[in-house]
């Protein structure tokens, strides 16, 4: 992780099932999570896109201090179109905990989720292995139950964004 960046964007297309790795260096001037998220949404989501359209994105983005051990630096910014604002504005939310640092340690500055899956799936990232797993058994569960079930399947130390 040179100068706070891994240099990688993980792009997950739920429609096709394709999982690709891209260079994140073109976004360095946007500083971090919020800048990455808004720039990706601006560049890639066409005007008039609705929140549940296949063209929308869900962007998880970290900053240069994420994973550094600096106080309060394990944060991830999540950017997408709002279902609640008039005009479905681009909005962002921030999440603390271990998820952001683990995302960076796995080798990703940004994770872009796009498209629509035909059936429920969850994204499994274990070091450099990334896969989409069937999630029918998770459908309809709340955040806590989903997190507990994924941790039971993987490891109690698993970091989950649900």
Short mmCIF file of N, CA and C in Angstrom, two decimals, residues 57-118:
data_model
loop_
_atom_site.label_atom_id
_atom_site.label_comp_id
_atom_site.label_asym_id
_atom_site.label_seq_id
_atom_site.Cartn_x
_atom_site.Cartn_y
_atom_site.Cartn_z
N UNK A 57 -25.17 2.67 -9.40
CA UNK A 57 -24.00 2.04 -8.79
C UNK A 57 -24.12 2.13 -7.27
N UNK A 58 -23.44 1.24 -6.60
CA UNK A 58 -23.24 1.31 -5.15
C UNK A 58 -21.73 1.30 -4.98
N UNK A 59 -21.18 2.44 -4.51
CA UNK A 59 -19.73 2.62 -4.45
C UNK A 59 -19.27 2.64 -3.00
N UNK A 60 -18.39 1.72 -2.65
CA UNK A 60 -17.73 1.70 -1.34
C UNK A 60 -16.32 2.22 -1.58
N UNK A 61 -15.94 3.32 -0.92
CA UNK A 61 -14.64 3.92 -1.17
C UNK A 61 -13.94 4.32 0.13
N UNK A 62 -12.65 4.04 0.19
CA UNK A 62 -11.84 4.37 1.36
C UNK A 62 -10.97 5.59 1.05
N UNK A 63 -10.31 6.10 2.07
CA UNK A 63 -9.40 7.22 1.91
C UNK A 63 -7.96 6.81 2.13
N UNK A 64 -7.01 7.74 1.96
CA UNK A 64 -5.60 7.39 2.06
C UNK A 64 -5.14 6.98 3.46
N UNK A 65 -5.85 7.38 4.50
CA UNK A 65 -5.46 7.00 5.86
C UNK A 65 -6.09 5.68 6.31
N UNK A 66 -7.07 5.20 5.57
CA UNK A 66 -7.73 3.95 5.94
C UNK A 66 -6.71 2.82 6.00
N UNK A 67 -6.71 2.11 7.11
CA UNK A 67 -5.79 1.00 7.30
C UNK A 67 -4.42 1.41 7.80
N UNK A 68 -4.23 2.70 8.05
CA UNK A 68 -2.91 3.18 8.49
C UNK A 68 -2.71 3.07 9.99
N UNK A 69 -3.79 2.88 10.73
CA UNK A 69 -3.71 2.87 12.18
C UNK A 69 -3.92 4.24 12.80
N UNK A 70 -4.05 5.27 11.96
CA UNK A 70 -4.33 6.61 12.47
C UNK A 70 -5.70 6.59 13.16
N UNK A 71 -5.86 7.33 14.26
CA UNK A 71 -7.14 7.35 14.98
C UNK A 71 -8.30 7.74 14.05
N UNK A 72 -9.39 7.03 14.20
CA UNK A 72 -10.65 7.30 13.46
C UNK A 72 -10.50 7.17 11.95
N UNK A 73 -9.52 6.43 11.46
CA UNK A 73 -9.29 6.37 10.02
C UNK A 73 -9.94 5.17 9.33
N UNK A 74 -10.52 4.25 10.08
CA UNK A 74 -11.15 3.09 9.45
C UNK A 74 -12.59 3.44 9.10
N UNK A 75 -12.72 4.22 8.02
CA UNK A 75 -14.03 4.67 7.56
C UNK A 75 -14.18 4.32 6.09
N UNK A 76 -15.39 3.99 5.70
CA UNK A 76 -15.69 3.77 4.29
C UNK A 76 -16.87 4.68 3.94
N UNK A 77 -16.81 5.25 2.76
CA UNK A 77 -17.87 6.10 2.24
C UNK A 77 -18.67 5.25 1.26
N UNK A 78 -19.99 5.31 1.36
CA UNK A 78 -20.87 4.55 0.48
C UNK A 78 -21.71 5.56 -0.29
N UNK A 79 -21.63 5.52 -1.61
CA UNK A 79 -22.28 6.51 -2.47
C UNK A 79 -23.21 5.81 -3.44
N UNK A 80 -24.41 6.39 -3.63
CA UNK A 80 -25.38 5.85 -4.58
C UNK A 80 -26.47 6.88 -4.79
N UNK A 81 -27.51 6.51 -5.53
CA UNK A 81 -28.67 7.38 -5.70
C UNK A 81 -29.64 7.16 -4.56
N UNK A 82 -30.21 8.24 -4.05
CA UNK A 82 -31.13 8.18 -2.93
C UNK A 82 -32.53 7.77 -3.36
N UNK A 83 -33.15 6.94 -2.57
CA UNK A 83 -34.56 6.59 -2.79
C UNK A 83 -35.48 7.59 -2.09
N UNK A 84 -34.92 8.43 -1.22
CA UNK A 84 -35.73 9.32 -0.39
C UNK A 84 -35.77 10.77 -0.85
N UNK A 85 -34.78 11.23 -1.60
CA UNK A 85 -34.74 12.63 -2.00
C UNK A 85 -35.50 12.86 -3.29
N UNK A 86 -36.10 14.02 -3.41
CA UNK A 86 -36.79 14.38 -4.64
C UNK A 86 -35.74 14.46 -5.75
N UNK A 87 -35.97 13.80 -6.84
CA UNK A 87 -35.02 13.78 -7.93
C UNK A 87 -33.94 12.72 -7.79
N UNK A 88 -34.05 11.90 -6.74
CA UNK A 88 -33.09 10.80 -6.54
C UNK A 88 -31.64 11.29 -6.62
N UNK A 89 -31.30 12.23 -5.75
CA UNK A 89 -29.97 12.82 -5.72
C UNK A 89 -28.90 11.79 -5.36
N UNK A 90 -27.67 12.07 -5.77
CA UNK A 90 -26.53 11.26 -5.33
C UNK A 90 -26.27 11.62 -3.87
N UNK A 91 -26.21 10.62 -3.02
CA UNK A 91 -25.97 10.84 -1.59
C UNK A 91 -24.88 9.88 -1.12
N UNK A 92 -24.35 10.18 0.06
CA UNK A 92 -23.34 9.29 0.61
C UNK A 92 -23.58 9.08 2.09
N UNK A 93 -23.08 7.98 2.57
CA UNK A 93 -23.14 7.64 3.99
C UNK A 93 -21.76 7.16 4.38
N UNK A 94 -21.48 7.18 5.65
CA UNK A 94 -20.16 6.80 6.14
C UNK A 94 -20.31 5.70 7.19
N UNK A 95 -19.40 4.75 7.17
CA UNK A 95 -19.47 3.63 8.10
C UNK A 95 -18.10 3.43 8.75
N UNK A 96 -18.11 3.27 10.05
CA UNK A 96 -16.88 2.98 10.79
C UNK A 96 -16.75 1.50 11.03
N UNK A 97 -15.89 1.14 11.94
CA UNK A 97 -15.67 -0.27 12.26
C UNK A 97 -14.48 -0.81 11.49
N UNK A 98 -14.39 -2.13 11.40
CA UNK A 98 -13.24 -2.77 10.79
C UNK A 98 -13.37 -2.97 9.29
N UNK A 99 -14.58 -2.79 8.74
CA UNK A 99 -14.81 -3.09 7.33
C UNK A 99 -13.86 -2.34 6.41
N UNK A 100 -13.73 -1.02 6.60
CA UNK A 100 -12.90 -0.21 5.69
C UNK A 100 -11.44 -0.65 5.71
N UNK A 101 -10.89 -0.86 6.89
CA UNK A 101 -9.49 -1.29 6.98
C UNK A 101 -9.32 -2.66 6.33
N UNK A 102 -10.25 -3.58 6.56
CA UNK A 102 -10.15 -4.91 5.96
C UNK A 102 -10.29 -4.85 4.45
N UNK A 103 -11.12 -3.94 3.95
CA UNK A 103 -11.26 -3.73 2.51
C UNK A 103 -9.92 -3.29 1.92
N UNK A 104 -9.25 -2.37 2.61
CA UNK A 104 -7.95 -1.87 2.16
C UNK A 104 -6.89 -2.98 2.27
N UNK A 105 -6.89 -3.74 3.37
CA UNK A 105 -5.93 -4.83 3.53
C UNK A 105 -6.13 -5.92 2.47
N UNK A 106 -7.38 -6.09 2.01
CA UNK A 106 -7.65 -7.06 0.94
C UNK A 106 -7.14 -6.56 -0.41
N UNK A 107 -6.81 -5.26 -0.47
CA UNK A 107 -6.20 -4.72 -1.69
C UNK A 107 -7.04 -3.78 -2.50
N UNK A 108 -8.11 -3.22 -1.90
CA UNK A 108 -9.02 -2.38 -2.69
C UNK A 108 -9.21 -1.00 -2.06
N UNK A 109 -9.08 0.04 -2.90
CA UNK A 109 -9.43 1.40 -2.50
C UNK A 109 -10.93 1.62 -2.66
N UNK A 110 -11.48 1.01 -3.70
CA UNK A 110 -12.89 1.21 -4.06
C UNK A 110 -13.49 -0.13 -4.49
N UNK A 111 -14.76 -0.34 -4.12
CA UNK A 111 -15.54 -1.45 -4.64
C UNK A 111 -16.78 -0.85 -5.29
N UNK A 112 -16.97 -1.13 -6.58
CA UNK A 112 -18.14 -0.65 -7.32
C UNK A 112 -19.03 -1.85 -7.59
N UNK A 113 -20.27 -1.75 -7.12
CA UNK A 113 -21.25 -2.80 -7.40
C UNK A 113 -22.26 -2.21 -8.37
N UNK A 114 -22.48 -2.91 -9.48
CA UNK A 114 -23.37 -2.40 -10.52
C UNK A 114 -24.21 -3.53 -11.07
N UNK A 115 -25.27 -3.16 -11.79
CA UNK A 115 -26.13 -4.15 -12.41
C UNK A 115 -27.15 -4.73 -11.45
N UNK A 116 -27.86 -5.75 -11.91
CA UNK A 116 -28.88 -6.42 -11.11
C UNK A 116 -28.71 -7.93 -11.24
N UNK A 117 -28.65 -8.59 -10.12
CA UNK A 117 -28.56 -10.05 -10.13
C UNK A 117 -29.94 -10.65 -10.39
N UNK A 118 -29.97 -11.80 -11.04
CA UNK A 118 -31.24 -12.48 -11.30
C UNK A 118 -31.82 -13.08 -10.04
#
